[in-house]
Amino acid sequence: MTRKILLALAFVLLCSHDMYLKPVSYFLEPGTESRIALFNGTFEKSENVIARSRMQDVSLVGNGRRTALDSTQWREQDSVTILNFTSGEPGTWVAGVSTLPRNIEMAAEDFNAYLEHDGILDMLKERRNAGTLGEDAVERYSKHVKTIFQVGEALSADWNHELGYPLEFIPMENPYDIHPGHRLQVRLLRDGSPLADQLVYVGARAASHTHEDGGEVHSDEADTGAHTHEAGGEEHTHGPGEEVHSHSGDGSEGHQHDGIRSLRTDSEGLVTLDIDAAGVWYLRTIHLVDSPEEGLTHESNWATLTFAIGEGHSHSHGDADSAHTHEDEGIPAYLLWIGSLLILGILFFFFNRRKR
Amino acid sequence: MSGVPVRKGVVLIMLLLPVLASAHGIDSADQALLDRGGLLSYIWVGAKHMLTGFDHLLFLAGVIFYLKGFRDILLFITIFTLGHCITLIGATYMQIRADEHLVDACIALSVVYKGFENLGGFDKLLKTGSPNLLRMVFIFGLLHGLGLSTRLQSFDLGSDQFLSKILSFNVGVELGQVVALVPIVLLIRVWQKKPSYDAFYRAANFYLVIAGVGLFAYQLYGYLNTQ
């Protein structure tokens, strides 16, 4: 009985714990203090923090250099782990986090539910076909997450830097060099080689004037990202490029772009995203295979990638919530004040002269 | 326009320019400061926001122009403060958030209103007396508070000490308001003794109308472009 409770608890803890790196803004000015939130839960809401000891690699890549970050730059705020950093020189930057593997035991029915819940449908089908749905599982899992953000105006070549994680997304173009209406190809690598025929889920939060905060800790929004398979047992098909279903309007603030799309990598490990809106985009996949290792039944690697697509002008207005923060918004203050003093001066001289 | 007080006023404005030149909005540096600096940082950011809030300052200047003595100034500023405290604290605590473009557009109209009233627009153009100023200042205070609340809610506040953070930001806003009011009041009071004050009064209030209309159009444009 105790074992069952523990297994159920472990299942709950594991479920939906996708990991994402979410900069507070995807468009930063050079040399400014900023932060990147590490969400562990869904794209919308972090359920818990990540212990520093679990972080096998934390890297920032920019201006042609890869910098390993130490644990002192991290802190916890509520259920979010946050990296404080100062943005560097102008260019397109990459941040990545890779965690150490952990094992989890799951009863057969919990394992099956998790496979369905998290969209690992190939393994579910395999178990169904092999008649092994009744077998318990011991899974080793690790997570590898990346984000790409833009500092200043100048684009640079670091956006496709390969961090060497076991599972990793690499865009084929700089996301900050494209705009809505573009098609973006992203390659999925497994140990450095293209991974074919792998399900990838894509979501987006359209840019709007409200705030897409990478660091939003207290979002009351409904989870719109990872729960693509728990809509009341509704059956879903998952053909390439096919819409799974949309949670728009189920309590979210209307940021949701158009639900989660399910794609499958081609023979070269590529998926093609139809970039139809500015805002924050994210990809997630879980590569789960049978494990030959003693004491394990399966091994999984989880990967996510986040980036923002601008409106077609430099520095789209943040939110991120956006890509939306206020930092690049509005009329430059000095122009406002100089213009004001000028108008005031002209008016004063006009009225003063008329008086005489 | 010559004269030592006037020159001092201009020098004061020039000295303030670097402070005023910083962004009105919320940026990553502010968020990073709030993340690390505790409640004091909320006071600082609140004060900074008020000092760099062009529309708030214009409205306050318009109110000060209309008033005669310090007692009046104290009364009206207290009413304005009461108004914006209610919505700043209330709306933030209850997480009521308005569209910031629309709120800022309404605040811009409050600037137009004050300039128009100061120029005697109600009497001259509308042939009617102006509404009770104390009541209007209170209503506009509520509106400005909603704008401040919208800005504050742009930050990631966390859940710890939530109310204390709101109150600290509010304290900062009040401190910023006092700091902003001192040079405005001094400039107006000193200039009142000059023969050129009438021209200054008309120029400044015409400017309030122009600036308010400009800010309104800008915010409306921003709103329409985000829909």
Coordinates of C-alpha atoms in Angstrom, one line a residue:
Chain A
M1 CA 0.0 0.0 0.0
T2 CA 2.8 2.4 1.0
R3 CA 4.6 1.6 -2.2
K4 CA 1.5 2.4 -4.2
I5 CA 1.1 5.7 -2.5
L6 CA 4.8 6.5 -3.1
L7 CA 4.5 5.5 -6.7
A8 CA 1.4 7.7 -7.1
L9 CA 3.2 10.6 -5.5
A10 CA 6.2 10.1 -7.7
F11 CA 3.9 10.0 -10.7
V12 CA 2.3 13.3 -9.7
L13 CA 5.6 14.9 -9.2
L14 CA 6.9 13.8 -12.5
C15 CA 3.9 14.5 -14.6
S16 CA 4.0 17.6 -16.7
H17 CA 7.3 18.7 -15.3
D18 CA 8.6 20.0 -18.5
M19 CA 11.5 22.4 -18.0
Y20 CA 11.8 25.7 -19.8
L21 CA 14.2 28.6 -19.7
K22 CA 12.3 31.8 -19.9
P23 CA 14.1 35.1 -20.0
V24 CA 12.2 38.0 -18.4
S25 CA 12.6 39.7 -21.8
Y26 CA 13.8 38.1 -25.0
F27 CA 15.1 41.5 -26.1
L28 CA 17.7 43.1 -23.9
E29 CA 19.8 46.1 -24.0
P30 CA 23.6 45.5 -23.8
G31 CA 25.1 45.6 -20.3
T32 CA 21.8 45.5 -18.4
E33 CA 20.9 43.4 -15.4
S34 CA 18.3 40.8 -16.3
R35 CA 17.3 37.3 -15.4
I36 CA 16.2 34.0 -16.9
A37 CA 13.6 31.9 -15.1
L38 CA 13.9 28.2 -15.1
F39 CA 10.4 26.7 -15.0
N40 CA 9.8 23.2 -14.0
G41 CA 6.2 22.3 -14.6
T42 CA 4.6 23.7 -17.7
F43 CA 5.4 26.6 -19.9
E44 CA 2.9 28.6 -18.1
K45 CA 3.6 27.8 -14.5
S46 CA 6.5 26.4 -12.6
E47 CA 5.7 23.8 -10.0
N48 CA 9.0 23.5 -8.2
V49 CA 12.6 24.7 -8.2
I50 CA 15.6 22.8 -9.4
A51 CA 18.3 22.0 -7.0
R52 CA 21.7 23.4 -8.0
S53 CA 23.2 20.0 -7.5
R54 CA 21.0 18.7 -10.3
M55 CA 22.4 21.2 -12.8
Q56 CA 25.1 19.4 -14.7
D57 CA 25.7 22.3 -17.1
V58 CA 24.6 25.9 -17.1
S59 CA 26.0 27.8 -20.1
L60 CA 25.7 31.2 -21.7
V61 CA 26.9 31.6 -25.3
G62 CA 27.4 34.9 -26.9
N63 CA 30.0 36.8 -28.9
G64 CA 31.6 33.6 -29.9
R65 CA 32.3 32.4 -26.3
R66 CA 30.7 29.8 -24.1
T67 CA 30.7 30.7 -20.4
A68 CA 29.9 28.2 -17.7
L69 CA 27.8 29.8 -14.9
D70 CA 28.3 28.9 -11.3
S71 CA 25.6 28.1 -8.8
T72 CA 25.9 31.4 -7.0
Q73 CA 24.1 33.2 -9.8
W74 CA 21.0 31.2 -9.2
R75 CA 18.4 31.9 -6.6
E76 CA 14.9 30.6 -5.9
Q77 CA 11.7 32.7 -5.9
D78 CA 8.7 30.7 -4.9
S79 CA 8.6 27.8 -7.2
V80 CA 10.9 29.3 -9.9
T81 CA 14.6 29.0 -10.1
I82 CA 16.1 32.3 -11.4
L83 CA 19.4 33.1 -13.0
N84 CA 20.5 36.7 -12.5
F85 CA 23.0 37.9 -15.1
T86 CA 24.2 41.0 -16.9
S87 CA 23.7 41.0 -20.6
G88 CA 26.8 41.2 -22.6
E89 CA 27.7 42.7 -26.0
P90 CA 25.1 43.0 -28.7
G91 CA 24.3 39.8 -30.5
T92 CA 22.1 36.8 -30.4
W93 CA 22.7 34.8 -27.2
V94 CA 22.0 31.2 -26.1
A95 CA 21.5 30.0 -22.6
G96 CA 21.3 26.3 -21.7
V97 CA 20.7 24.1 -18.7
S98 CA 21.2 20.3 -18.6
T99 CA 20.3 18.2 -15.6
L100 CA 21.8 15.0 -14.2
P101 CA 19.8 11.9 -14.7
R102 CA 17.4 10.6 -12.0
N103 CA 15.5 7.4 -11.8
I104 CA 11.8 7.0 -11.1
E105 CA 9.7 4.0 -10.5
M106 CA 6.1 3.9 -11.9
A107 CA 3.3 1.4 -11.7
A108 CA 2.2 0.2 -15.2
E109 CA -1.0 2.2 -15.2
D110 CA 0.8 5.4 -14.0
F111 CA 3.4 4.9 -16.6
N112 CA 0.9 4.5 -19.4
A113 CA -1.0 7.6 -18.2
Y114 CA 2.2 9.6 -18.1
L115 CA 3.0 8.5 -21.7
E116 CA -0.3 9.6 -22.9
H117 CA -0.3 12.7 -20.8
D118 CA 3.0 13.9 -22.0
G119 CA 2.5 12.9 -25.6
I120 CA 5.0 10.0 -25.7
L121 CA 2.7 8.2 -28.0
D122 CA 5.2 6.1 -29.9
M123 CA 6.2 4.3 -26.7
L124 CA 2.6 3.9 -25.7
K125 CA 1.8 2.4 -29.1
E126 CA 4.8 0.1 -28.8
R127 CA 3.7 -1.2 -25.4
R128 CA 0.2 -1.7 -26.6
N129 CA 1.4 -3.7 -29.7
A130 CA 3.8 -5.7 -27.6
G131 CA 1.2 -6.4 -25.0
T132 CA 3.4 -4.9 -22.2
L133 CA 0.9 -2.3 -21.0
G134 CA 0.7 -4.1 -17.7
E135 CA 4.5 -3.9 -16.9
D136 CA 5.8 -1.5 -14.3
A137 CA 8.6 0.8 -15.3
V138 CA 11.8 2.2 -13.9
E139 CA 12.8 5.2 -16.0
R140 CA 16.0 7.2 -16.0
Y141 CA 15.3 10.8 -17.1
S142 CA 17.3 14.0 -17.6
K143 CA 16.3 17.3 -19.0
H144 CA 18.1 19.7 -21.4
V145 CA 16.7 23.1 -22.0
K146 CA 17.8 26.1 -24.1
T147 CA 16.6 29.6 -24.8
I148 CA 17.7 32.1 -27.5
F149 CA 17.5 35.8 -26.8
Q150 CA 18.6 39.0 -28.5
V151 CA 20.9 41.6 -27.0
G152 CA 20.9 45.0 -28.7
E153 CA 20.3 45.3 -32.4
A154 CA 23.2 43.4 -34.0
L155 CA 22.6 39.8 -34.9
S156 CA 25.4 37.3 -34.4
A157 CA 26.1 33.7 -35.2
D158 CA 25.8 32.1 -31.8
W159 CA 22.1 31.2 -32.2
N160 CA 22.9 27.8 -33.7
H161 CA 25.6 27.0 -31.1
E162 CA 25.5 23.3 -30.2
L163 CA 25.8 22.8 -26.5
G164 CA 26.4 19.1 -26.8
Y165 CA 23.5 18.0 -24.7
P166 CA 22.2 14.5 -25.2
L167 CA 19.0 15.9 -26.8
E168 CA 19.0 19.4 -28.2
F169 CA 17.1 21.6 -30.6
I170 CA 19.1 23.7 -33.1
P171 CA 17.2 26.2 -35.3
M172 CA 18.3 26.4 -38.9
E173 CA 17.9 30.2 -39.0
N174 CA 18.3 33.0 -36.4
P175 CA 14.8 33.5 -34.9
Y176 CA 15.6 37.1 -34.5
D177 CA 16.2 37.5 -38.2
I178 CA 12.8 36.3 -39.2
H179 CA 9.3 37.6 -38.8
P180 CA 5.7 36.3 -38.9
G181 CA 4.9 34.7 -42.2
H182 CA 8.2 32.9 -42.2
R183 CA 8.8 29.1 -42.0
L184 CA 11.5 28.2 -39.5
Q185 CA 13.2 24.8 -39.6
V186 CA 14.5 23.4 -36.3
R187 CA 16.7 20.3 -36.1
L188 CA 16.5 17.8 -33.2
L189 CA 19.8 16.2 -32.3
R190 CA 20.3 13.1 -30.2
D191 CA 23.9 12.8 -29.1
G192 CA 24.8 15.2 -31.9
S193 CA 23.1 13.3 -34.7
P194 CA 19.7 14.2 -36.3
L195 CA 16.9 12.3 -34.6
A196 CA 14.3 11.2 -37.1
D197 CA 10.6 10.3 -36.6
Q198 CA 10.3 12.0 -33.2
L199 CA 7.2 13.8 -32.0
V200 CA 7.8 17.4 -31.2
Y201 CA 5.2 19.7 -29.6
V202 CA 5.2 23.4 -30.5
G203 CA 3.4 26.2 -28.7
A204 CA 3.4 30.0 -29.0
R205 CA 2.2 32.9 -27.0
A206 CA 1.3 35.7 -29.3
A207 CA 2.7 39.1 -28.6
S208 CA 0.2 41.5 -27.1
H209 CA 0.5 44.4 -24.9
T210 CA 0.0 42.6 -21.7
H211 CA 3.0 41.0 -20.2
E212 CA 4.4 37.7 -21.0
D213 CA 6.9 37.3 -18.2
G214 CA 9.4 34.8 -18.4
G215 CA 9.6 35.1 -14.7
E216 CA 5.9 35.1 -14.0
V217 CA 5.7 33.3 -10.8
H218 CA 2.1 33.7 -9.9
S219 CA 0.3 33.0 -13.1
D220 CA -3.2 31.9 -12.5
E221 CA -3.5 31.0 -16.1
A222 CA -4.7 27.6 -17.1
D223 CA -2.0 25.4 -18.1
T224 CA -2.0 25.5 -21.9
G225 CA 1.3 24.0 -22.8
A226 CA 2.1 20.5 -21.8
H227 CA -1.2 19.0 -21.1
T228 CA -2.0 18.1 -24.5
H229 CA -3.5 14.7 -23.6
E230 CA -5.8 15.2 -20.7
A231 CA -8.8 16.9 -22.1
G232 CA -11.2 14.7 -20.4
G233 CA -10.1 11.6 -22.2
E234 CA -10.8 13.2 -25.6
E235 CA -9.2 11.3 -28.4
H236 CA -6.6 13.2 -30.3
T237 CA -4.8 12.5 -33.5
H238 CA -1.2 13.6 -33.9
G239 CA -0.3 13.8 -37.5
P240 CA 2.5 16.0 -38.6
G241 CA 1.6 19.6 -38.5
E242 CA -1.7 18.8 -37.1
E243 CA -3.4 20.9 -34.4
V244 CA -3.9 18.8 -31.3
H245 CA -6.3 21.0 -29.5
S246 CA -6.4 24.5 -28.1
H247 CA -7.0 25.5 -24.6
S248 CA -7.5 29.1 -25.6
G249 CA -10.2 30.6 -23.5
D250 CA -10.0 28.0 -20.7
G251 CA -9.0 30.6 -18.2
S252 CA -5.9 32.0 -19.8
E253 CA -5.5 35.7 -20.4
G254 CA -5.8 35.4 -24.1
H255 CA -2.1 35.2 -24.8
Q256 CA -2.4 31.7 -26.1
H257 CA -1.7 31.7 -29.7
D258 CA -3.5 28.7 -31.1
G259 CA -2.8 25.8 -29.0
I260 CA -0.2 23.2 -29.2
R261 CA 0.9 21.8 -32.5
S262 CA 2.2 18.3 -32.9
L263 CA 5.0 17.8 -35.4
R264 CA 7.2 14.9 -36.3
T265 CA 10.9 15.2 -37.3
D266 CA 11.7 14.1 -40.8
S267 CA 14.6 11.8 -41.8
E268 CA 17.0 14.7 -41.2
G269 CA 15.7 15.4 -37.8
L270 CA 13.9 18.6 -39.0
V271 CA 10.6 20.0 -38.1
T272 CA 9.2 23.1 -39.9
L273 CA 7.3 25.7 -37.9
D274 CA 4.9 28.1 -39.6
I275 CA 5.7 31.3 -37.8
D276 CA 2.3 33.0 -38.1
A277 CA 2.6 35.4 -35.2
A278 CA 5.0 37.4 -33.2
G279 CA 5.6 36.4 -29.6
V280 CA 7.3 33.7 -27.6
W281 CA 7.6 30.3 -29.2
Y282 CA 8.6 27.0 -27.6
L283 CA 9.3 23.5 -28.6
R284 CA 9.3 20.4 -26.4
T285 CA 10.0 16.8 -26.9
I286 CA 10.6 13.7 -24.8
H287 CA 12.7 11.0 -26.3
L288 CA 12.0 7.8 -24.4
V289 CA 13.5 4.4 -25.3
D290 CA 13.9 1.0 -23.8
S291 CA 16.9 0.7 -21.6
P292 CA 19.2 -2.3 -21.6
E293 CA 20.7 -1.2 -18.3
E294 CA 20.1 -3.5 -15.4
G295 CA 17.5 -2.1 -13.0
L296 CA 16.0 0.2 -15.6
T297 CA 13.3 -0.4 -18.1
H298 CA 13.4 2.9 -19.9
E299 CA 15.6 6.0 -20.4
S300 CA 14.3 9.4 -21.4
N301 CA 15.8 12.7 -22.4
W302 CA 13.7 15.8 -22.4
A303 CA 14.5 18.9 -24.5
T304 CA 12.9 22.3 -24.9
L305 CA 13.7 25.4 -26.7
T306 CA 12.3 28.9 -26.3
F307 CA 12.8 32.1 -28.4
A308 CA 10.8 35.1 -29.5
I309 CA 9.8 36.3 -32.9
G310 CA 9.7 40.1 -33.3
E311 CA 7.1 42.1 -35.2
G312 CA 9.4 42.9 -38.0
H313 CA 11.0 45.9 -36.3
S314 CA 13.8 45.9 -34.0
H315 CA 12.9 45.2 -30.4
S316 CA 9.4 44.0 -30.5
H317 CA 7.7 45.2 -27.4
G318 CA 8.7 42.5 -25.0
D319 CA 6.0 40.1 -23.4
A320 CA 7.3 38.6 -23.8
D321 CA 5.2 38.3 -21.6
S322 CA 6.4 38.9 -24.2
A323 CA 8.4 39.2 -25.7
H324 CA 7.0 42.2 -23.9
T325 CA 8.7 44.4 -21.4
H326 CA 8.5 48.1 -21.3
E327 CA 12.1 48.7 -21.7
D328 CA 12.2 49.6 -25.3
E329 CA 8.8 51.1 -25.4
G330 CA 7.7 54.6 -26.1
I331 CA 9.1 57.9 -27.1
P332 CA 12.7 58.4 -25.8
A333 CA 12.4 60.5 -22.6
Y334 CA 15.1 63.0 -23.7
L335 CA 13.2 63.7 -26.9
L336 CA 10.0 64.2 -24.9
W337 CA 11.7 66.7 -22.6
I338 CA 13.7 68.6 -25.2
G339 CA 10.6 68.8 -27.4
S340 CA 8.5 70.0 -24.4
L341 CA 11.0 72.7 -23.4
L342 CA 11.1 73.8 -27.1
I343 CA 7.3 74.1 -27.4
L344 CA 7.1 75.8 -24.0
G345 CA 9.8 78.3 -25.0
I346 CA 8.1 79.1 -28.3
L347 CA 4.7 79.5 -26.6
F348 CA 6.2 81.7 -23.9
F349 CA 7.9 84.0 -26.4
F350 CA 4.8 84.2 -28.5
F351 CA 2.5 85.2 -25.5
N352 CA 5.1 87.5 -24.0
R353 CA 5.6 89.3 -27.3
R354 CA 1.9 89.6 -27.9
K355 CA 1.4 91.1 -24.5
R356 CA 3.9 93.9 -25.3
Chain B
M1 CA 12.3 86.3 -18.9
S2 CA 15.5 87.6 -17.4
G3 CA 16.1 87.6 -13.7
V4 CA 17.8 85.4 -11.2
P5 CA 14.9 83.3 -10.1
V6 CA 13.9 82.5 -13.7
R7 CA 17.5 81.5 -14.5
K8 CA 17.6 79.4 -11.4
G9 CA 14.4 77.7 -12.5
V10 CA 15.9 76.9 -15.9
V11 CA 19.1 75.6 -14.3
L12 CA 17.0 73.5 -12.0
I13 CA 15.1 72.0 -14.9
M14 CA 18.4 71.3 -16.7
L15 CA 19.8 69.7 -13.6
L16 CA 16.8 67.5 -13.4
L17 CA 17.0 66.4 -17.0
P18 CA 19.3 63.5 -16.6
V19 CA 16.9 62.1 -14.0
L20 CA 13.9 62.7 -16.1
A21 CA 15.6 61.3 -19.2
S22 CA 15.4 57.8 -17.8
A23 CA 12.7 55.6 -19.1
H24 CA 9.2 56.0 -17.8
G25 CA 8.5 52.3 -18.2
I26 CA 9.6 49.3 -16.3
D27 CA 12.8 47.6 -17.4
S28 CA 14.8 44.6 -16.6
A29 CA 17.2 46.5 -14.4
D30 CA 14.2 47.6 -12.2
Q31 CA 13.0 44.0 -12.0
A32 CA 16.4 42.8 -11.1
L33 CA 16.6 45.5 -8.4
L34 CA 13.2 44.4 -7.0
D35 CA 14.3 40.8 -7.0
R36 CA 17.3 41.5 -4.8
G37 CA 16.6 44.7 -3.0
G38 CA 13.7 44.0 -0.6
L39 CA 11.1 46.5 0.3
L40 CA 13.4 49.5 0.0
S41 CA 13.9 48.7 -3.7
Y42 CA 10.1 49.0 -4.1
I43 CA 10.2 52.4 -2.6
W44 CA 13.0 53.4 -4.9
V45 CA 11.3 52.1 -8.0
G46 CA 8.0 53.8 -7.0
A47 CA 9.8 57.1 -6.5
K48 CA 11.6 56.7 -9.8
H49 CA 8.4 55.9 -11.6
M50 CA 6.7 59.0 -10.3
L51 CA 9.7 61.2 -11.2
T52 CA 10.0 59.9 -14.7
G53 CA 6.2 59.7 -15.2
F54 CA 5.7 62.5 -17.7
D55 CA 1.9 62.5 -17.6
H56 CA 1.7 62.4 -13.8
L57 CA 4.0 65.4 -13.6
L58 CA 2.2 67.4 -16.2
F59 CA -1.1 66.9 -14.4
L60 CA 0.4 67.9 -11.0
A61 CA 1.9 71.0 -12.6
G62 CA -1.6 71.8 -14.0
V63 CA -3.1 71.5 -10.6
I64 CA -0.5 73.6 -8.9
F65 CA -0.9 76.4 -11.5
Y66 CA -4.6 76.7 -10.5
L67 CA -4.0 77.1 -6.8
K68 CA -3.1 80.2 -4.8
G69 CA -1.7 79.3 -1.5
F70 CA 0.2 76.4 0.2
R71 CA -2.9 75.4 2.1
D72 CA -4.7 74.9 -1.1
I73 CA -1.8 73.0 -2.6
L74 CA -1.7 70.7 0.5
L75 CA -5.4 70.1 0.3
F76 CA -5.5 69.2 -3.4
I77 CA -2.4 67.1 -3.3
T78 CA -3.7 65.2 -0.4
I79 CA -7.0 64.5 -2.3
F80 CA -5.0 63.5 -5.3
T81 CA -2.8 61.3 -3.2
L82 CA -5.8 59.7 -1.5
G83 CA -7.4 59.0 -4.9
H84 CA -4.3 57.3 -6.4
C85 CA -3.6 55.4 -3.2
I86 CA -7.0 53.8 -3.3
T87 CA -6.7 52.4 -6.8
L88 CA -2.9 51.7 -6.7
I89 CA -3.2 49.6 -3.6
G90 CA -6.7 48.2 -4.2
A91 CA -6.3 47.3 -7.9
T92 CA -2.8 45.8 -7.4
Y93 CA -3.9 43.8 -4.4
M94 CA -6.9 42.4 -6.1
Q95 CA -4.9 42.0 -9.3
I96 CA -7.3 44.1 -11.3
R97 CA -5.5 45.1 -14.4
A98 CA -6.6 47.5 -17.1
D99 CA -5.1 48.0 -20.6
E100 CA -2.2 50.3 -20.0
H101 CA -2.7 52.1 -23.3
L102 CA -6.3 52.9 -22.4
V103 CA -5.5 54.0 -18.9
D104 CA -2.6 56.2 -20.1
A105 CA -4.8 57.7 -22.8
C106 CA -7.3 58.6 -20.0
I107 CA -4.5 60.1 -17.9
A108 CA -3.4 62.1 -21.0
L109 CA -7.0 63.5 -21.1
S110 CA -6.7 64.5 -17.5
V111 CA -3.7 66.7 -18.6
V112 CA -5.8 68.2 -21.4
Y113 CA -8.6 68.8 -19.0
K114 CA -6.4 70.7 -16.5
G115 CA -4.8 72.9 -19.1
F116 CA -8.2 73.6 -20.7
E117 CA -9.6 74.5 -17.3
N118 CA -6.7 76.7 -16.3
L119 CA -7.1 78.7 -19.5
G120 CA -10.7 79.3 -18.7
G121 CA -11.9 77.0 -21.4
F122 CA -15.1 76.2 -19.6
D123 CA -16.1 79.8 -19.4
K124 CA -14.8 81.0 -22.7
L125 CA -15.7 78.1 -25.0
L126 CA -18.3 76.1 -23.2
K127 CA -20.0 79.0 -21.5
T128 CA -20.3 77.1 -18.3
G129 CA -18.6 77.0 -15.0
S130 CA -15.9 74.3 -14.5
P131 CA -16.8 71.3 -12.4
N132 CA -15.8 71.2 -8.8
L133 CA -12.0 70.9 -8.9
L134 CA -11.6 69.0 -5.6
R135 CA -14.0 66.3 -6.9
M136 CA -12.2 66.2 -10.3
V137 CA -8.8 66.0 -8.7
F138 CA -10.0 63.0 -6.6
I139 CA -11.4 61.3 -9.7
F140 CA -8.3 61.9 -11.7
G141 CA -6.3 60.7 -8.6
L142 CA -8.2 57.4 -8.9
L143 CA -7.3 57.2 -12.6
H144 CA -3.6 58.0 -12.1
G145 CA -3.6 55.3 -9.4
L146 CA -4.9 52.8 -11.8
G147 CA -2.1 53.7 -14.2
L148 CA 0.4 53.2 -11.4
S149 CA -1.1 49.9 -10.5
T150 CA -1.0 48.7 -14.1
R151 CA 2.7 49.5 -14.2
L152 CA 3.4 47.9 -10.8
Q153 CA 1.6 44.7 -12.0
S154 CA 3.9 44.6 -14.9
F155 CA 6.6 43.5 -12.4
D156 CA 6.9 40.0 -11.1
L157 CA 6.1 40.7 -7.5
G158 CA 6.2 37.2 -6.1
S159 CA 3.9 36.1 -3.3
D160 CA 6.0 36.9 -0.3
Q161 CA 5.1 40.2 1.5
F162 CA 2.8 41.0 -1.4
L163 CA 0.9 43.8 0.4
S164 CA 4.1 45.2 1.9
K165 CA 5.6 45.5 -1.6
I166 CA 2.5 47.3 -2.9
L167 CA 2.6 49.7 0.1
S168 CA 6.3 50.2 -0.3
F169 CA 5.9 51.1 -4.0
N170 CA 3.1 53.5 -2.9
V171 CA 5.4 55.1 -0.4
G172 CA 7.9 55.5 -3.1
V173 CA 5.4 57.1 -5.4
E174 CA 4.5 59.6 -2.6
L175 CA 8.1 60.4 -2.0
G176 CA 8.7 60.9 -5.7
Q177 CA 5.7 63.1 -5.9
V178 CA 7.1 65.3 -3.1
V179 CA 10.4 65.5 -4.8
A180 CA 8.8 66.4 -8.1
L181 CA 6.4 69.0 -6.5
V182 CA 9.1 71.0 -4.8
P183 CA 10.8 72.4 -8.0
I184 CA 7.4 72.8 -9.7
V185 CA 5.9 74.8 -6.9
L186 CA 9.1 76.8 -6.5
L187 CA 9.2 77.6 -10.2
I188 CA 5.6 78.7 -10.3
R189 CA 5.7 80.7 -7.1
V190 CA 8.9 82.5 -8.0
W191 CA 7.6 83.3 -11.5
Q192 CA 4.3 84.5 -10.1
K193 CA 6.1 87.7 -9.0
K194 CA 7.4 88.4 -12.4
P195 CA 5.7 90.6 -15.1
S196 CA 6.2 87.8 -17.5
Y197 CA 4.1 85.3 -15.4
D198 CA 0.9 85.8 -17.4
A199 CA 2.7 84.8 -20.6
F200 CA 4.3 81.9 -18.7
Y201 CA 0.9 80.8 -17.4
R202 CA -0.7 80.8 -20.8
A203 CA 2.3 79.2 -22.5
A204 CA 2.5 76.4 -19.9
N205 CA -1.2 75.7 -20.0
F206 CA -1.4 75.7 -23.7
Y207 CA 1.5 73.4 -23.6
L208 CA -0.5 71.1 -21.2
V209 CA -3.3 70.9 -23.7
I210 CA -0.9 70.2 -26.6
A211 CA 1.1 67.6 -24.7
G212 CA -2.1 66.0 -23.4
V213 CA -3.6 65.7 -26.9
G214 CA -0.2 64.3 -28.2
L215 CA 0.0 61.7 -25.4
F216 CA -3.6 60.7 -25.9
A217 CA -3.1 60.2 -29.6
Y218 CA 0.1 58.3 -29.0
Q219 CA -1.6 56.0 -26.5
L220 CA -4.6 55.5 -28.7
Y221 CA -2.3 54.6 -31.6
G222 CA -0.5 52.1 -29.3
Y223 CA -3.8 50.6 -28.2
L224 CA -5.1 50.2 -31.8
N225 CA -1.8 48.6 -32.8
T226 CA -1.9 46.0 -30.1
Q227 CA -5.5 44.9 -30.9

